[in-house]
PDB file of C-alpha atoms in Angstrom:
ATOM      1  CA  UNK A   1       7.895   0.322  -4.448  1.00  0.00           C
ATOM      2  CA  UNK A   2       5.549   2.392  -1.679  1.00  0.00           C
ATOM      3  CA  UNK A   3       4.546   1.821   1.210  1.00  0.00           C
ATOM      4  CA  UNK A   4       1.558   2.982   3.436  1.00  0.00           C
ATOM      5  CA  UNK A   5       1.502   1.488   7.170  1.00  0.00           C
ATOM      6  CA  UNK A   6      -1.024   0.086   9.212  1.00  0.00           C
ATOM      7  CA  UNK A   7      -1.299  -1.013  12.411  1.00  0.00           C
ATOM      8  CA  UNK A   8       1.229  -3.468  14.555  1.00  0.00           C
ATOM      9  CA  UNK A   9       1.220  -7.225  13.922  1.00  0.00           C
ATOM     10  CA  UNK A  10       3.402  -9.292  16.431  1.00  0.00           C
ATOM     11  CA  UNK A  11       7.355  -9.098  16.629  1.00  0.00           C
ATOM     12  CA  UNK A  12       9.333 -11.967  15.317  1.00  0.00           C
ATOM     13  CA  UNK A  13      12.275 -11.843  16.963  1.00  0.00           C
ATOM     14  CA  UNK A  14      13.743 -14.707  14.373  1.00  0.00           C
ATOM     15  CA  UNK A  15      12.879 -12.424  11.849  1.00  0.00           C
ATOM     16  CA  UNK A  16      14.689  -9.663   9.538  1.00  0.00           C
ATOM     17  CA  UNK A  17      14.175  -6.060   9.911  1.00  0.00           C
ATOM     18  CA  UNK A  18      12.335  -4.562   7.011  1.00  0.00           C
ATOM     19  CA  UNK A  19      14.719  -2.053   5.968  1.00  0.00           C
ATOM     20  CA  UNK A  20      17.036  -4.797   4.836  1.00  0.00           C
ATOM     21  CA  UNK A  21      14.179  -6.611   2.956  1.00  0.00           C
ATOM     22  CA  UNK A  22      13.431  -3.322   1.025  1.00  0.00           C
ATOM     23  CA  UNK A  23      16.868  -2.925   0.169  1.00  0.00           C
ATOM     24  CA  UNK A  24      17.303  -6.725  -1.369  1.00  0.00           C
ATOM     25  CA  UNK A  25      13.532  -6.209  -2.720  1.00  0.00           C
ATOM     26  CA  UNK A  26      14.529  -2.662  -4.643  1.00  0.00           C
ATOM     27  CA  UNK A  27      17.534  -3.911  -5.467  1.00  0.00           C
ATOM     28  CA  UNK A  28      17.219  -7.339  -7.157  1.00  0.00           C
ATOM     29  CA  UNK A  29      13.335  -7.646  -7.856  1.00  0.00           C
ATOM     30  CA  UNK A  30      12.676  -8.055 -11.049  1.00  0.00           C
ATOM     31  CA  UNK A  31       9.208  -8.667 -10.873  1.00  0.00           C
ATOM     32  CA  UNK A  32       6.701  -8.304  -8.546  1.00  0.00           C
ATOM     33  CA  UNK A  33       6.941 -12.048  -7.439  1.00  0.00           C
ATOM     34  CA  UNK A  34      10.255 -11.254  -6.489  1.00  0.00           C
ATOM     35  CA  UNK A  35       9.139  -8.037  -4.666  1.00  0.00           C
ATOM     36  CA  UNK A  36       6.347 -10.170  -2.817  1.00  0.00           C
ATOM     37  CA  UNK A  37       8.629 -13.153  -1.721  1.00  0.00           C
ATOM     38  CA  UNK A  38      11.944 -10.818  -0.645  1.00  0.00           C
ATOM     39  CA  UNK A  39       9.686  -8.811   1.597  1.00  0.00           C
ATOM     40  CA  UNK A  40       7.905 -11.627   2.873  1.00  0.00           C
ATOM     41  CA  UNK A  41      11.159 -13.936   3.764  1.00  0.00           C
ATOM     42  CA  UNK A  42      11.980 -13.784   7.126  1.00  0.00           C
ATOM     43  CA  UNK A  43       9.792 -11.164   7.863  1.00  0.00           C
ATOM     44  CA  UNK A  44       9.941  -9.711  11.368  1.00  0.00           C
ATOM     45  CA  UNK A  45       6.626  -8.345  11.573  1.00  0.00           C
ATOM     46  CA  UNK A  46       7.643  -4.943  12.215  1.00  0.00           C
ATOM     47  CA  UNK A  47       6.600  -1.694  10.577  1.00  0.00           C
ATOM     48  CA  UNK A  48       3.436  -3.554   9.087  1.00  0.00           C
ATOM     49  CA  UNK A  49       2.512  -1.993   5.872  1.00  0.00           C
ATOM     50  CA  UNK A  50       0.752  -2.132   2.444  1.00  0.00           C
ATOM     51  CA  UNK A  51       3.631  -2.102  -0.258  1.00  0.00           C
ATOM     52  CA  UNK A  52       2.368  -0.848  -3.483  1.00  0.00           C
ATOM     53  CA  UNK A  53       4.123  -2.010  -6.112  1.00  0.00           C
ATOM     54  CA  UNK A  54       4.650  -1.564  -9.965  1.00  0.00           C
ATOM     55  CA  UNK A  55       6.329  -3.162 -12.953  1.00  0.00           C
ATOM     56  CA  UNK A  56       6.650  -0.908 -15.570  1.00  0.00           C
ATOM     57  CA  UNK A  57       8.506  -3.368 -17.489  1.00  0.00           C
ATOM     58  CA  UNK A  58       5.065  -5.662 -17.677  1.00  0.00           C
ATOM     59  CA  UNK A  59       2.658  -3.178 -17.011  1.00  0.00           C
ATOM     60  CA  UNK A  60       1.420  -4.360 -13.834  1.00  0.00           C
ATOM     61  CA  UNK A  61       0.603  -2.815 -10.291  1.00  0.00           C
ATOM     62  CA  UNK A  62      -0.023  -4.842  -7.048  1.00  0.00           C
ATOM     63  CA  UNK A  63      -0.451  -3.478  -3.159  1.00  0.00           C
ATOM     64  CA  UNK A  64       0.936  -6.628  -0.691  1.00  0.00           C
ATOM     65  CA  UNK A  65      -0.366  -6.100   2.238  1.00  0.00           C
ATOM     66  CA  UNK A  66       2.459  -7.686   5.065  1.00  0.00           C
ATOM     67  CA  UNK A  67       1.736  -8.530   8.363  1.00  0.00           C
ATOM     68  CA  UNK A  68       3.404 -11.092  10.425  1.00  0.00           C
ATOM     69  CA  UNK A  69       2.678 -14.673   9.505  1.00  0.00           C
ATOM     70  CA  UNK A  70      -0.475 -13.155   7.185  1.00  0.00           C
ATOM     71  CA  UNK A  71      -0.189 -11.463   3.679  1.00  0.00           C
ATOM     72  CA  UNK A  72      -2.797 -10.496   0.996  1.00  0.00           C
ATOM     73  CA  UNK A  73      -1.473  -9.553  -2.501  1.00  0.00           C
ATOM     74  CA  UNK A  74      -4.091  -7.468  -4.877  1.00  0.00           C
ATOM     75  CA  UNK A  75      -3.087  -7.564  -8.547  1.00  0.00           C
ATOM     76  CA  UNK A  76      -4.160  -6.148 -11.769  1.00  0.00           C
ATOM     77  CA  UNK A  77      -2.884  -8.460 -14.051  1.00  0.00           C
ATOM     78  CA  UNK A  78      -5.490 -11.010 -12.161  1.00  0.00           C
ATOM     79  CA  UNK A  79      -7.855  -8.453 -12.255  1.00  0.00           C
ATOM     80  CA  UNK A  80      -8.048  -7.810  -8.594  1.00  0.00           C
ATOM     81  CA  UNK A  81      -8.870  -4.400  -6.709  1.00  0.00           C
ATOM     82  CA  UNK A  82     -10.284  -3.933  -3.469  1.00  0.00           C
ATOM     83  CA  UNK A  83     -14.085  -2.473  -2.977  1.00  0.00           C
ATOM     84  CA  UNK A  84     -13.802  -3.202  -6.891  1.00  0.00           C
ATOM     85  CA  UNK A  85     -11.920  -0.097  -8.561  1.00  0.00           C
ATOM     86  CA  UNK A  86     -10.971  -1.852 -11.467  1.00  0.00           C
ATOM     87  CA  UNK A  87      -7.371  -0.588 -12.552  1.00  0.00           C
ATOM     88  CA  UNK A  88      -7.005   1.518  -9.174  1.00  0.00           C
ATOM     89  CA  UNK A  89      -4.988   0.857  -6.446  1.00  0.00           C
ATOM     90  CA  UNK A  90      -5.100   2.933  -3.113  1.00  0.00           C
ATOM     91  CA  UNK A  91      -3.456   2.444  -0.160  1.00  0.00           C
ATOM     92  CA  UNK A  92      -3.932   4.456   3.161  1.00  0.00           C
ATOM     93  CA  UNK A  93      -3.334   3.220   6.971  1.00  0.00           C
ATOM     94  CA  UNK A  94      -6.460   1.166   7.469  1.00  0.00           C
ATOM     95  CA  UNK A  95      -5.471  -2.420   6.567  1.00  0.00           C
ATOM     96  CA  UNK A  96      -8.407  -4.591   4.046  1.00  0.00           C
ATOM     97  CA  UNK A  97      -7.582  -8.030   4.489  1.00  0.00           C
ATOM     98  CA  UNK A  98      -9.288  -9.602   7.628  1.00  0.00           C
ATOM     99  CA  UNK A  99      -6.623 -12.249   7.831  1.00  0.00           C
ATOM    100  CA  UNK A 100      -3.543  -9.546   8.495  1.00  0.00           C
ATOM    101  CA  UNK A 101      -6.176  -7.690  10.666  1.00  0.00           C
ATOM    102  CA  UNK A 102      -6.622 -10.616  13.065  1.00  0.00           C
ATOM    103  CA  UNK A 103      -3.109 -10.664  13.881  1.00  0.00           C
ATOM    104  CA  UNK A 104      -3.013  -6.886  15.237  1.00  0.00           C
ATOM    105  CA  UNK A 105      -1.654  -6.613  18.879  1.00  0.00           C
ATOM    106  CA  UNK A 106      -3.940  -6.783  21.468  1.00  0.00           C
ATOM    107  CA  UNK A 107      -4.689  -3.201  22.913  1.00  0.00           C
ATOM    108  CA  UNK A 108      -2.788  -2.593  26.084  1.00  0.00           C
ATOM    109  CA  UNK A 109      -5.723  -1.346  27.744  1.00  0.00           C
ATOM    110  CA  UNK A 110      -7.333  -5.089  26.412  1.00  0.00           C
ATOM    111  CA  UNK A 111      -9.904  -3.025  24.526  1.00  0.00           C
ATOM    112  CA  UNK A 112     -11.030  -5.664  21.530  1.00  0.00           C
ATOM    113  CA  UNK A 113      -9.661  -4.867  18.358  1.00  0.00           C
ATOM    114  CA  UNK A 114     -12.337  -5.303  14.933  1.00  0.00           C
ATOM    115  CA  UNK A 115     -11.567  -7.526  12.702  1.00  0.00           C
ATOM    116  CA  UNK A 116     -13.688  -6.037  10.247  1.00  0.00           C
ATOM    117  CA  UNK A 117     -12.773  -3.907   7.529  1.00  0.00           C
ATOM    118  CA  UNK A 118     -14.324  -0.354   7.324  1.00  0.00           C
ATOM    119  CA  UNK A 119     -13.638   2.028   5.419  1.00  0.00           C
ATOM    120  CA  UNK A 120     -11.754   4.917   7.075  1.00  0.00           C
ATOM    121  CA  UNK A 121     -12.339   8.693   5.834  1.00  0.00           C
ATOM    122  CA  UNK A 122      -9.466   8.561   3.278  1.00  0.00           C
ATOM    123  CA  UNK A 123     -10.672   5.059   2.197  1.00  0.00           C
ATOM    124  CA  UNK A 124     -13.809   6.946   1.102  1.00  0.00           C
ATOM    125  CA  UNK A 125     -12.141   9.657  -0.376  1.00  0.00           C
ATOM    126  CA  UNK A 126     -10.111   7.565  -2.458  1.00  0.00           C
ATOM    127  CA  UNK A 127     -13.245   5.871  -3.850  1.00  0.00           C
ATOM    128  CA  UNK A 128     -15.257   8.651  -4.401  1.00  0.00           C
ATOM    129  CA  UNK A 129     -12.259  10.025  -6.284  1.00  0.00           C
ATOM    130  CA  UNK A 130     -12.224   6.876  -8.822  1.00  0.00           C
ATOM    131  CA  UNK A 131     -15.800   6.915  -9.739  1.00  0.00           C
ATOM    132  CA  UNK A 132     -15.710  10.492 -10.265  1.00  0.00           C
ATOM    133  CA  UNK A 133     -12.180  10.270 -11.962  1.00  0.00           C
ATOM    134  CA  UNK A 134     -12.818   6.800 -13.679  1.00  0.00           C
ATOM    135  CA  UNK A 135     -11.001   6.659 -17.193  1.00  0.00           C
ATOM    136  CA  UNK A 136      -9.713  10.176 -17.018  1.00  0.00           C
ATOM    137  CA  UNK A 137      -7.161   9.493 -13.730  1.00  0.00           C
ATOM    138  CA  UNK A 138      -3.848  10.492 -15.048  1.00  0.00           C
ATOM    139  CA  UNK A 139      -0.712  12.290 -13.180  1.00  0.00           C
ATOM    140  CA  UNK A 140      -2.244  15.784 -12.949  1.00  0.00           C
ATOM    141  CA  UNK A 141      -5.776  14.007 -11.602  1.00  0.00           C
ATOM    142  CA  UNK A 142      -3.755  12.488  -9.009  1.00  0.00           C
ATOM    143  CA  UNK A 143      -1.609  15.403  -8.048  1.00  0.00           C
ATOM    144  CA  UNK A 144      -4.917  17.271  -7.453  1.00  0.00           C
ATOM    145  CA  UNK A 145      -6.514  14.642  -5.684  1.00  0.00           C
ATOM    146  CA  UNK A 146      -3.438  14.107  -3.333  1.00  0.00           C
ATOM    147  CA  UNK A 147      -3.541  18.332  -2.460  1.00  0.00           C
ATOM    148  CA  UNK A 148      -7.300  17.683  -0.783  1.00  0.00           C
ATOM    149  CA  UNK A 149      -7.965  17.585   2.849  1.00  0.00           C
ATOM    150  CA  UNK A 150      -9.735  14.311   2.637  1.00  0.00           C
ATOM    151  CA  UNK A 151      -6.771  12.701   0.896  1.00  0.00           C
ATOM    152  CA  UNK A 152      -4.103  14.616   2.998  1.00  0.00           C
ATOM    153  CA  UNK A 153      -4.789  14.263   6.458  1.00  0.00           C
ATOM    154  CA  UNK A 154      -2.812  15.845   9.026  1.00  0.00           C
ATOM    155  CA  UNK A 155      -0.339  13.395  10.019  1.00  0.00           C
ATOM    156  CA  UNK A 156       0.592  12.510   6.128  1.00  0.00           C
ATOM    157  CA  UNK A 157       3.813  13.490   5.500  1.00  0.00           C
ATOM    158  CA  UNK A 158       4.340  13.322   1.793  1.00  0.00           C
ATOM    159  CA  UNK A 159       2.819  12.843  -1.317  1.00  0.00           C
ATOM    160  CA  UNK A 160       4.055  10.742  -4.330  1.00  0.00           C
ATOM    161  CA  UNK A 161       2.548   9.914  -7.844  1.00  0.00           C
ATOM    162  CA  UNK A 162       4.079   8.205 -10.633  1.00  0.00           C
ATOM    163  CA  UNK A 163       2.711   7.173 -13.828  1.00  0.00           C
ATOM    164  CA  UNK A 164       3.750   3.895 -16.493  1.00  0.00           C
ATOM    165  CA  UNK A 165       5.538   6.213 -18.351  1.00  0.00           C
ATOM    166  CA  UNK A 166       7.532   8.121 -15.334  1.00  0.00           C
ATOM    167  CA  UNK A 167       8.190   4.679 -13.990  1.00  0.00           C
ATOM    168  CA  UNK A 168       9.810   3.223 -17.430  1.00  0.00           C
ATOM    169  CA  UNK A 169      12.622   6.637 -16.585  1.00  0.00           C
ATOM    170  CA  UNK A 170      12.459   6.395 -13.100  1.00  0.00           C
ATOM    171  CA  UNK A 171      10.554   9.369 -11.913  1.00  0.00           C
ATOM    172  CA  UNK A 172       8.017  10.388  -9.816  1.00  0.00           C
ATOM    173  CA  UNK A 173       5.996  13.525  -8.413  1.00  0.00           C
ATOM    174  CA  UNK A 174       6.674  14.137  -4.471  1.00  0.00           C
ATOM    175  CA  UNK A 175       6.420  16.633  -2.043  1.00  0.00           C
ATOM    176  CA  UNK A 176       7.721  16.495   1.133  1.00  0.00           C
ATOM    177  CA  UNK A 177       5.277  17.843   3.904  1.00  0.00           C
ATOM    178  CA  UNK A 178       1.617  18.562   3.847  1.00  0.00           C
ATOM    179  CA  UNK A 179       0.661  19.106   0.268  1.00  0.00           C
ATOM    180  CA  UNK A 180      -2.903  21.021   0.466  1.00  0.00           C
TER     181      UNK A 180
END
């Protein structure tokens, strides 16, 4: 389990922080159903994010996408990607799912907020990286994907990439900082 966020839905003050639900989710998920409905329980709509999320045990990856009261869930056993990248999954802080967008807090300033999904600079990196890559994206293809400036923005902070097989033993590829 990953997670990318994305901007602020409302608070729920009846709601549980999500550090506890990542803690129940990482520790007694078993599948990604389970993942989906422990984060999604009692949610108090803070720290909105896109939770990527695998099952190496079934060979399945999803991205759950949590606001508030909203959710979208993305899955490739059903065959579903966003902007249609078949087997590819991306997440960066630029939610896709209109529903979770239309509960962002108002601007302060009242400026309008769009609704409307459009692709961000890293969205279009990531794309342009899965046609190119398409059938040969593997753990090295990533690695050298995730060390370019349109992938790696300034204010990322890490990089991670894990693969079936690393997941089955529990490892991953990170770096810690800015990895250009």
């Amino acid at each position: 389990i990953g997670e990318t966020t994305v901007m602020q839905t409302p608070f729920n003050i009846d709601g549980t922080p999500q550090s506890s639900r990542i803690r129940k989710a990482a520790q007694y998920g078993s599948s990604i159903d389970d993942v989906v409905k422990i984060l999604s329980q009692d949610n108090n709509g803070l720290y909105t994010n896109d939770w990527l999320i695998g099952d190496a045990k079934n060979n399945e990856t999803a991205i759950l996408l949590l606001g508030t009261e909203k959710s979208k869930v993305w899955r490739s056993r059903k065959q579903d990607f966003p902007g249609d990248t078949e087997g590819f999954l991306w997440s960066v802080n630029n939610a896709k799912d209109p529903e979770v967008r239309k509960e962002y807090v108002a601007d302060p300033s009242n400026a309008p907020v769009d609704v409307v999904f459009g692709p961000v600079n890293r969205d279009v990196a990531f794309l342009d990286y899965y046609r190119r890559e398409k059938g040969r994206i593997d753990a090295i293809s990533a690695v050298n994907a995730l060390s370019t400036s349109p992938l790696n923005r300034p204010h990322a902070c890490d990089g991670k990439v894990t693969t079936s097989e690393m997941a089955s033993q529990m490892m991953f590829l990170a770096h810690y900082g800015k990895v250009t």
